[in-house]
Coordinates of C-alpha atoms and ligand atoms in Angstrom, one line a residue:
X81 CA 0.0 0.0 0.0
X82 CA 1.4 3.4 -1.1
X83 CA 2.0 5.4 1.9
X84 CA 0.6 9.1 1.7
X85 CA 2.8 11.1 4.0
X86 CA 3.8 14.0 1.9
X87 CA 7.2 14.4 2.6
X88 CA 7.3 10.8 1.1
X89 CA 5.5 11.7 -2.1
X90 CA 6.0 14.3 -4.8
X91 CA 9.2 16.7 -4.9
X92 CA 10.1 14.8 -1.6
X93 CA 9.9 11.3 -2.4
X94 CA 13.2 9.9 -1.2
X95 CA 16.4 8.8 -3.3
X96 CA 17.0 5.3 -2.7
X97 CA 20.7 4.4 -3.5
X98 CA 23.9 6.2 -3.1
X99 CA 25.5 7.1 -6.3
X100 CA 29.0 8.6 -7.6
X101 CA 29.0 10.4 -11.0
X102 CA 31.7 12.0 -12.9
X103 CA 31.8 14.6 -15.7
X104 CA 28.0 16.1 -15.5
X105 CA 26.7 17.8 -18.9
X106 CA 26.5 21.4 -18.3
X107 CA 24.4 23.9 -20.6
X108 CA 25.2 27.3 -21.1
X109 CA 28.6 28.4 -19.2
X110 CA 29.3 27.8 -15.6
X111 CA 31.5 30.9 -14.7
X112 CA 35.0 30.1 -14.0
X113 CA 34.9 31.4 -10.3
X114 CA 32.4 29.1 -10.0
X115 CA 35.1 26.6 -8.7
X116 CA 34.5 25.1 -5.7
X117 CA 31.1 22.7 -3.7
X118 CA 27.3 22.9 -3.7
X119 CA 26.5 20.5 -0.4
X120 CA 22.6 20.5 1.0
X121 CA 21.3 18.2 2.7
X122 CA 17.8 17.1 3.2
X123 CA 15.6 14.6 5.1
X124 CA 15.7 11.3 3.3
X125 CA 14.7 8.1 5.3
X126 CA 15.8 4.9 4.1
X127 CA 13.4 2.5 1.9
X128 CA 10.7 1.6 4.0
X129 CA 10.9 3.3 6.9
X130 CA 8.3 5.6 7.4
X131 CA 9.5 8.4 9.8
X132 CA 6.4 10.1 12.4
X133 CA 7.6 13.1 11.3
X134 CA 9.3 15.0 8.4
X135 CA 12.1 15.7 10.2
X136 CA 13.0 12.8 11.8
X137 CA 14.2 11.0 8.4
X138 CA 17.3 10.6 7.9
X139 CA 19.9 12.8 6.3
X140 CA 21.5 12.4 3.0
X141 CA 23.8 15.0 1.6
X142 CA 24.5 15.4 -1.8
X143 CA 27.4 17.3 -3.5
X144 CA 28.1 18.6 -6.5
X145 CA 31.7 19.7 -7.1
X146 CA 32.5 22.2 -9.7
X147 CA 35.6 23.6 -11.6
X148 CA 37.0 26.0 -14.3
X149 CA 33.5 25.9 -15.8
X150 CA 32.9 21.8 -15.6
X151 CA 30.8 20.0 -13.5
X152 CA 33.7 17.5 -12.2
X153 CA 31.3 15.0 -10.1
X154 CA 28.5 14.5 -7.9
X155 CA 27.5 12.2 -4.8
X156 CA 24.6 11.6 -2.2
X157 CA 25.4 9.9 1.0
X158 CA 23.6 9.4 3.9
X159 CA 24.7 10.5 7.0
X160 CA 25.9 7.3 9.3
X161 CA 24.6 8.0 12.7
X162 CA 23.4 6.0 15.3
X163 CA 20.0 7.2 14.5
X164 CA 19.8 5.9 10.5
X165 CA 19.9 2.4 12.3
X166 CA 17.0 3.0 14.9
X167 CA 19.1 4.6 17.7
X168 CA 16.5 6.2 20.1
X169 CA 17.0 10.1 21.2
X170 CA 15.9 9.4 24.5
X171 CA 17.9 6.9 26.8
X172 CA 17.7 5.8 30.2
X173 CA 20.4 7.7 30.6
X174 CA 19.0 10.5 29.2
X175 CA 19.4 12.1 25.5
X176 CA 21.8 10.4 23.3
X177 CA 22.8 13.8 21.2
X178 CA 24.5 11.4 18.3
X179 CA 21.2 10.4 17.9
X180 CA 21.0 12.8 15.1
X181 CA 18.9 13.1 11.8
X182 CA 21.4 14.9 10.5
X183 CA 19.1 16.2 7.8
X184 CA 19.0 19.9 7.9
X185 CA 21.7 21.7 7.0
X186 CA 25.9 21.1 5.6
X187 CA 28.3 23.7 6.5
X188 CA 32.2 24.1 6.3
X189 CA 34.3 25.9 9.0
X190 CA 37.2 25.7 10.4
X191 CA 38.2 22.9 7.9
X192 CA 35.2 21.0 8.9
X193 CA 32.1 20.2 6.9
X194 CA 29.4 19.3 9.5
X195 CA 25.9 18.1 9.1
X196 CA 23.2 19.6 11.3
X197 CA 20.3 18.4 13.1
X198 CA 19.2 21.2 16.0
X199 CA 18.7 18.2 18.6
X200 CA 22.2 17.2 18.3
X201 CA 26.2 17.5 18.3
X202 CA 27.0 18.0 14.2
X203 CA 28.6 14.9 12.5
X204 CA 31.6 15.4 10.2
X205 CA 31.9 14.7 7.0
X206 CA 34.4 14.1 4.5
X207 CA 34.8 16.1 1.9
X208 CA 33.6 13.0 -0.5
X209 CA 30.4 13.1 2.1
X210 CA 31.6 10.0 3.6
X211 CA 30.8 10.3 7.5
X212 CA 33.8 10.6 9.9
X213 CA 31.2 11.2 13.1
X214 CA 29.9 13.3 16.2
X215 CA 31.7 16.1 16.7
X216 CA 31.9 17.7 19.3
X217 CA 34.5 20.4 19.2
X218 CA 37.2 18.7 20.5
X219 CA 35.4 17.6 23.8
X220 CA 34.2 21.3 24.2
X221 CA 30.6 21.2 23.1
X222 CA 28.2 19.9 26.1
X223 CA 25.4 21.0 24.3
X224 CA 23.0 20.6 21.2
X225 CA 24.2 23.0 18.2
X226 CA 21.6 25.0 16.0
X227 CA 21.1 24.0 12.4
X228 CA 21.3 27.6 11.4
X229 CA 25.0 29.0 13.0
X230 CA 26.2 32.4 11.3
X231 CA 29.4 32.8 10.4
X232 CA 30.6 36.4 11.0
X233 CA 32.1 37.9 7.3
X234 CA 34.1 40.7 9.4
X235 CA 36.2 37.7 12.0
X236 CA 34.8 34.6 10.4
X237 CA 33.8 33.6 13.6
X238 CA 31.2 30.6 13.6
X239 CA 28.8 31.9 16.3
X240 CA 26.0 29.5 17.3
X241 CA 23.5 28.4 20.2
X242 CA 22.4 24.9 21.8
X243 CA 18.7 24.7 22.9
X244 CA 16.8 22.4 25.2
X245 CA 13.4 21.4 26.3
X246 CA 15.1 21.3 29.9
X247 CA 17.7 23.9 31.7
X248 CA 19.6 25.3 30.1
X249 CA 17.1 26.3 27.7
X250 CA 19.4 28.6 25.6
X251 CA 23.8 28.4 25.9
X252 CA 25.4 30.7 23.2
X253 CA 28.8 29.6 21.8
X254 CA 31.6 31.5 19.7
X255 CA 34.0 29.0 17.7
X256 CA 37.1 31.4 16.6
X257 CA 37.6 31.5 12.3
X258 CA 40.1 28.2 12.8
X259 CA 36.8 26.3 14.2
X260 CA 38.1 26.1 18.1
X261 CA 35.3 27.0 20.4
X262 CA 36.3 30.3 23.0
X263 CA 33.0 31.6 24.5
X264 CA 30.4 29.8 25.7
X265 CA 27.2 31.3 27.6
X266 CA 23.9 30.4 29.7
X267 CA 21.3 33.1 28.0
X268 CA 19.3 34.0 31.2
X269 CA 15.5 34.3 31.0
X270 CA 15.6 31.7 27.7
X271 CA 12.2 29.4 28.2
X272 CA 11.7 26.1 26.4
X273 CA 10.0 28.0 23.4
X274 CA 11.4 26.5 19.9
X275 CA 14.7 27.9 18.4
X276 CA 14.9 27.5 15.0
X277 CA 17.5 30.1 13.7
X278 CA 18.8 33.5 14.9
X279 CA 20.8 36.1 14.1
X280 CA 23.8 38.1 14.8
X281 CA 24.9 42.1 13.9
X282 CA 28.4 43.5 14.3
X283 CA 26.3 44.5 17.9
X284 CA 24.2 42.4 19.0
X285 CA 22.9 38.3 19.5
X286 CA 19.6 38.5 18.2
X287 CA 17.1 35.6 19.7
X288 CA 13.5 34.6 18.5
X289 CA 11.1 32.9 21.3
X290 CA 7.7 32.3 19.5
X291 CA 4.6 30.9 20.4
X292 CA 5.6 27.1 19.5
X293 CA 7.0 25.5 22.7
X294 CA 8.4 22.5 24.3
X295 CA 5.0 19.5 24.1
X296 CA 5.4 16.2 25.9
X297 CA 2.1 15.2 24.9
X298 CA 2.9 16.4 21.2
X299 CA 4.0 12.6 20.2
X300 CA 5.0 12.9 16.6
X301 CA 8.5 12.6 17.1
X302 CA 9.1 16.2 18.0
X303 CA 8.0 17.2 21.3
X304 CA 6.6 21.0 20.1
X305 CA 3.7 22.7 19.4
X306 CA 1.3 26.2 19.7
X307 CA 0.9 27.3 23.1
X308 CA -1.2 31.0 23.7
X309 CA 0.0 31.1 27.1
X310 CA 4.1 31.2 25.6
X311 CA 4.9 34.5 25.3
X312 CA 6.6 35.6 22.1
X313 CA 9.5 37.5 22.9
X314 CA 12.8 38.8 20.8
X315 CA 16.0 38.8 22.9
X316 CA 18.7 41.3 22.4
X317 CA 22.0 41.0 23.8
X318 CA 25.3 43.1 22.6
X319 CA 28.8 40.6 21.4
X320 CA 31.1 39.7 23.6
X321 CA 32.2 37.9 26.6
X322 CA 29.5 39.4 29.2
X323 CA 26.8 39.8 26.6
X324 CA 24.8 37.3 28.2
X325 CA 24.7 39.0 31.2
X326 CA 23.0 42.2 29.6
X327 CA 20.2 40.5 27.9
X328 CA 16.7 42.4 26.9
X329 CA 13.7 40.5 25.7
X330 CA 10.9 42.0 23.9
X331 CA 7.3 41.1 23.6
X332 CA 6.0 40.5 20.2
X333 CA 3.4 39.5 18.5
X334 CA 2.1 35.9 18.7
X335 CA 3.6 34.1 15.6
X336 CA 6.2 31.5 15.1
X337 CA 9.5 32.0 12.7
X338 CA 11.4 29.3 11.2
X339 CA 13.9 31.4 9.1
X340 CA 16.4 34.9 9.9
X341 CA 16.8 36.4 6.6
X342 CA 18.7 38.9 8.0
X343 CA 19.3 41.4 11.1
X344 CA 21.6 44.7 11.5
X345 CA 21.7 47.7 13.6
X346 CA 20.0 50.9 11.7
X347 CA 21.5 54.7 11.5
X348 CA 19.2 55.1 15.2
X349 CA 21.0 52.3 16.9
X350 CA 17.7 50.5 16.9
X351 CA 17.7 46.2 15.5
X352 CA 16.1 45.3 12.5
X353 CA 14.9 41.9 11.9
X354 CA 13.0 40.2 9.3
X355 CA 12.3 37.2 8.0
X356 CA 9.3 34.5 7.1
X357 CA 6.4 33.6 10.0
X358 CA 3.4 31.6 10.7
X359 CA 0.3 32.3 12.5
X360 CA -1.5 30.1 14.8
X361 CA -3.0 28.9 11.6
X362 CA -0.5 29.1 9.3
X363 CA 1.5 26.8 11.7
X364 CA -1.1 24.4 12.6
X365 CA -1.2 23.9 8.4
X366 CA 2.6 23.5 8.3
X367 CA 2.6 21.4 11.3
X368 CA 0.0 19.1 10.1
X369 CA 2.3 19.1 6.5
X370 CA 5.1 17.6 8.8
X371 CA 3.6 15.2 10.3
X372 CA 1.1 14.0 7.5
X373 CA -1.9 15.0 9.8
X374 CA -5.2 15.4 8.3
X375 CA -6.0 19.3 8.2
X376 CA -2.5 20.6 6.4
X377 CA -1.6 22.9 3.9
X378 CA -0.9 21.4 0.5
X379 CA 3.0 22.6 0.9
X380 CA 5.5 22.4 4.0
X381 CA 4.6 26.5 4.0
X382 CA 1.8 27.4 2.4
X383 CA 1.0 30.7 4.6
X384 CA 4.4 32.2 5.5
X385 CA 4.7 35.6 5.7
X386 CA 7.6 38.2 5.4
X387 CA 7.3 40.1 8.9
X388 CA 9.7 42.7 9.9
X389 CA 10.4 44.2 13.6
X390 CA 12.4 47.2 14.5
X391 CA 13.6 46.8 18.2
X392 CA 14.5 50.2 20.2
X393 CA 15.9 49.8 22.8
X394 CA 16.3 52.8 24.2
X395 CA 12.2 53.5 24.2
X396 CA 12.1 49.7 24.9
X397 CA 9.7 49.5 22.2
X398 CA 9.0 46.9 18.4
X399 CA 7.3 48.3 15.4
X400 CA 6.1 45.1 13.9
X401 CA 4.4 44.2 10.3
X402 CA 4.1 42.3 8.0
X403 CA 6.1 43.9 4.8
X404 CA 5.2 40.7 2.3
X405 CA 2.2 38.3 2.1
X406 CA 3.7 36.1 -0.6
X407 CA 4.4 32.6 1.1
X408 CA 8.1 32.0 1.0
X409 CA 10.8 30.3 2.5
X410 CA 14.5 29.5 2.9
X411 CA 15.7 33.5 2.6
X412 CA 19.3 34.1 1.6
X413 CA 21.5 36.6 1.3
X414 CA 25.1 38.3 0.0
X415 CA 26.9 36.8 3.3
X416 CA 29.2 39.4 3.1
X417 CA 26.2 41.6 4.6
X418 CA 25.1 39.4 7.0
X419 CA 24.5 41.4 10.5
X420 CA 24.4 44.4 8.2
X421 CA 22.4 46.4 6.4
X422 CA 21.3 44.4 3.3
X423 CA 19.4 45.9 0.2
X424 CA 18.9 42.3 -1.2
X425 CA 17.5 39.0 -0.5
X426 CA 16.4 35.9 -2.2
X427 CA 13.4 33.2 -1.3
X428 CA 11.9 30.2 -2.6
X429 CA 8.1 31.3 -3.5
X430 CA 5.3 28.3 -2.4
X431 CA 1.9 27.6 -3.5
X432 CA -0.4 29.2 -0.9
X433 CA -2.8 27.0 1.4
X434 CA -5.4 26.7 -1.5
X435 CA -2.6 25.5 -4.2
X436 CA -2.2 29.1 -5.9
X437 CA 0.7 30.5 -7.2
X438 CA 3.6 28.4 -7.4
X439 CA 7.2 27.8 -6.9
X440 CA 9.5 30.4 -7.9
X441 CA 13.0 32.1 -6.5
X442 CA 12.5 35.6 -5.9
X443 CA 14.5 38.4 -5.2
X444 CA 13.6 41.5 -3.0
X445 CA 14.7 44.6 -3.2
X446 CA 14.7 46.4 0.4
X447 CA 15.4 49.9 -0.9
X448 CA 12.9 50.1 -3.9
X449 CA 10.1 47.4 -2.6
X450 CA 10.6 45.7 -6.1
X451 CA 9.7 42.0 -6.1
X452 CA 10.7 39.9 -8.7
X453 CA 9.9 35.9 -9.3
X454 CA 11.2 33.7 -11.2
X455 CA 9.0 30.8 -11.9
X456 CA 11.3 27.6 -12.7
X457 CA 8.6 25.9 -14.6
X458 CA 5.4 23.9 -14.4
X459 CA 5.9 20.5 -12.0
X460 CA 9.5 21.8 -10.8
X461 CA 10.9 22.8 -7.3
X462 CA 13.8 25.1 -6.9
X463 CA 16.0 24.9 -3.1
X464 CA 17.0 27.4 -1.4
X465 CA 18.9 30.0 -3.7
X466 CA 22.4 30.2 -2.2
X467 CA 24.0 33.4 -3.1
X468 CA 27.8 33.2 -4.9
X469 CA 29.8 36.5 -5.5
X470 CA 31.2 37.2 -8.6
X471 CA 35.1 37.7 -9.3
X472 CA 35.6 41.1 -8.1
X473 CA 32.1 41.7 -7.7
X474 CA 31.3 45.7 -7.3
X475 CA 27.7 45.5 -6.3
X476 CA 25.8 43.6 -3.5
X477 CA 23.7 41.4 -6.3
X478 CA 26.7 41.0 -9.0
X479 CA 26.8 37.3 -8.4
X480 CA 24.8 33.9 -8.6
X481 CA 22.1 32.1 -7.5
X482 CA 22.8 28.4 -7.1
X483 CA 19.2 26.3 -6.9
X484 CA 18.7 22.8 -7.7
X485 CA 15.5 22.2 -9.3
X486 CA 13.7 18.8 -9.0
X487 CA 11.8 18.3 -12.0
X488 CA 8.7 15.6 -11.2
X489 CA 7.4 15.0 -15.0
X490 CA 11.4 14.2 -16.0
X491 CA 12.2 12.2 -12.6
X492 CA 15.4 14.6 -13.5
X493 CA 17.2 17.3 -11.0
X494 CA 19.3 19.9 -12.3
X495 CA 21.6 22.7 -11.0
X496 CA 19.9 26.4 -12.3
X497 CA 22.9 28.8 -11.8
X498 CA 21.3 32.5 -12.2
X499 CA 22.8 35.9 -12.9
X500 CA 21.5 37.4 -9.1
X501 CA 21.0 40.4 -10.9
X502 CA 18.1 39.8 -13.7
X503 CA 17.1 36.4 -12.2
X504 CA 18.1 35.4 -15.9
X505 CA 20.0 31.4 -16.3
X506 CA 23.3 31.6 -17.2
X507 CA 24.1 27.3 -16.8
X508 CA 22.6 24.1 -16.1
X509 CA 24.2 20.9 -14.5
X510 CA 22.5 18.2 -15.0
X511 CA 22.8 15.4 -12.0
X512 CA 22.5 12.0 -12.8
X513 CA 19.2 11.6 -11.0
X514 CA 16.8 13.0 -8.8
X515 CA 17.4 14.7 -5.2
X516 CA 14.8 15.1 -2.9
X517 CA 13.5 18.6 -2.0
X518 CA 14.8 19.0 1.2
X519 CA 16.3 21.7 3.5
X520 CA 19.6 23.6 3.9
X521 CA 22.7 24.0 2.1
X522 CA 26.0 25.8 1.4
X523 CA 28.4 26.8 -1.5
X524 CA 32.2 26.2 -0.2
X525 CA 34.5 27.7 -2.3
X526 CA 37.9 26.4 -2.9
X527 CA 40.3 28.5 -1.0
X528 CA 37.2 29.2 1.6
X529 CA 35.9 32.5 1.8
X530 CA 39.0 34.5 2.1
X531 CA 41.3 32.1 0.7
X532 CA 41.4 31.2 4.1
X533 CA 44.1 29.0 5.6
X534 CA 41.4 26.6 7.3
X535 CA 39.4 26.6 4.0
X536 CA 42.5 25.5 2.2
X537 CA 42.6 22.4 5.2
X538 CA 39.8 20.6 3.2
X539 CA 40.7 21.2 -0.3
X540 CA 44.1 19.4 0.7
X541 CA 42.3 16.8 1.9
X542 CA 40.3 16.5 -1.4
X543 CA 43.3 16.8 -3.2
X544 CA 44.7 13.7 -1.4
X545 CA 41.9 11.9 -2.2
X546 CA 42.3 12.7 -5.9
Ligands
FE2_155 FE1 16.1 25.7 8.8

């Protein structure tokens, strides 16, 4: 019998072997700075298992490595953690935090490439996604780590936060540019509510509590859900060693947000923050998508809304609204302006809660208001729309979009590279089959971001390898 659990069915049916290509075709020309690897990971639970909840399947990676305008090869591994075989979170000794999904996000730093699950230590990866295990920073992570860390584009610091259901609901950690861990912080006055992402500036730690809190009777898999009595709050604390200390939480609006697209201090001194949120509703439709409950939306996010707040902290006051009703997700930026003020961003577009609309990557403009889509075709799903600057690039949108688009009539997947500019293609790589839509991902250069010494730790490695 065909199980109907959408995040088993459609764009999200999962890939069933592990394969290894070489030379990809490519259409069109794949700028030579362009040299480097497209990782994302997504969940993908093995053949018959069906997971209680879309994020509880299991993580696969894929990679696609590029060079001097050819697609050199591409690979999907899953991620080997105790949890792929059936290890349980929960233990009598408590949680078991390499008890990971590791299905949300693939980052490099420090030399590293990690995969992410918020519930657990990261596991490393190879470089040929082959999985090396938990890390845990060298014995000095004691907690979860986010799935969404920033890294800072002034120091290349990798900061980051672990949260728990239980004290210590909120610990903030700093890992220095070489990947080494150097602050580490109890946020007071955290509560169990869910932390999905957050954001720095070249200030402040910016937190997110929303209404969506820690369940026990919630028995999908994830112990979470909508709670009127947890208040929504944004928390506010300035960098640095003693930042904790000097928290400020703000109440806001009842909502929940997954996604930061970005945050940075204004002209005033005052925060601004914006990215994608649900409503009560709008989260019990996504929530129901997750879990294949009866009453969902027909997409993971089919009524998330753009929402900006401007924090003051001197009149201790947040101007909130909603500044976009189109449902998107997975917002990206320039990195180079992360925690600063940012005239661009990028999204992945979804069919609203009745099936209108459609997917589409779109581009914002923060200065003008213009909003431009760019629909990828009937049947087709782009990812998130990683952002890659162009040799000497002179303006904040001269660059690339990378977004692989799974193509259901063609059972295909392909790489769309677009000019960030126009939204116009300038390549396709074609992969040898399939991916499953799934969730986060990065673009690691070769050389790192700087040409970075700890970037060049990896390629050496890959080199080795041949
Ligand atoms: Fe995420």
């Amino acid at each position: 019998m065909t199980d109907q659990k959408p995040y088993l069915t459609g764009h999200y049916t999962p890939v069933v072997d592990e394969v290894t290509a070489t030379g990809l075709t490519v259409e069109g020309a794949l700028p030579p700075e362009l040299s480097g690897r497209l990782v994302r990971n997504s969940h993908n639970p093995k053949p018959g298992i069906t997971p209680t909840h879309w994020f509880k399947g299991s993580g696969m990676v894929y990679g696609l490595r590029l060079r001097d305008g050819r697609a050199e090869w591409y690979r999907n591994r899953w991620v080997r953690t105790p949890a792929l075989d059936g290890a349980p979170y929960m233990t009598e000794h408590g949680p078991d935090l390499t008890a990971s999904a590791a299905g949300t996000h693939v980052i490099e730093h420090g030399g590293r490439l990690l995969a992410l699950c918020e519930a657990n230590l990261p596991f490393e990866l190879t470089p040929e996604l082959e999985t090396v295990g938990a890390y845990d920073f060298a014995g000095t992570l004691r907690t979860a780590m986010t799935a969404h860390p920033k890294v800072d584009p002034v120091s290349g610091e990798l900061h980051f936060f672990g949260s728990s259901p239980v004290p210590p609901f909120l610990t903030y950690h700093v890992a220095d540019a070489g990947g080494a861990i150097v602050h580490s912080a109890e946020v007071p006055g955290a509560s169990a509510s869910l932390k999905h992402d957050f954001a720095i500036t070249r200030g402040h730690v910016v937190f997110v509590e929303g209404s969506v809190t820690f369940d026990p009777a919630e028995h999908s898999g994830i112990p979470y859900g909508w709670k009127d009595e947890q208040a929504a709050r944004i928390g506010v604390m300035p960098r640095g060693a003693d930042g904790a200390r000097a928290i400020r939480w703000f109440s806001i609006e009842p909502g929940n947000m997954l996604h930061v697209a970005n945050a940075y201090e204004d002209s005033r001194g005052r925060i601004v923050l914006e990215g994608p949120t649900v409503d009560r509703e709008g989260f019990a439709l996504s929530w129901n998508w997750w879990t294949g409950a009866p009453g969902r939306g027909s997409e993971p996010v089919s009524r998330s809304y753009t929402r900006r707040w401007v924090v003051d902290p001197v009149a201790g006051t947040v101007d909130e609204r909603i500044v976009d009703d189109l449902p998107v997700e997975f917002p990206t930026l320039n990195e180079e302006y992360l925690g600063a003020d940012n005239r661009y961003q990028y999204a992945v577009s979804f069919p609203d809660e009745a099936g209108h609309g459609g997917y589409g990557v779109v581009k914002y403009d923060r200065v003008t208001g213009a909003r431009r889509i760019r629909r990828v075709g009937d049947a087709r799903m782009p990812s998130e729309a990683l952002f890659v600057p162009a040799a000497d690039a002179g303006g904040e949108d001269d660059g690339y979009l990378l977004t692989v688009v799974t193509d259901l009539k063609q059972d295909a997947s392909r790489l769309l590279v677009l000019d960030a500019s126009g939204l116009d293609r300038v390549a396709t790589v074609h992969l040898p089959h399939r991916v499953s839509a799934g969730l986060h991902g990065s673009w690691i250069p070769d050389g790192g971001r700087d040409g970075s010494p700890d970037r060049g730790r990896v390629e050496g490695r890959d080199a080795q390898r041949g």
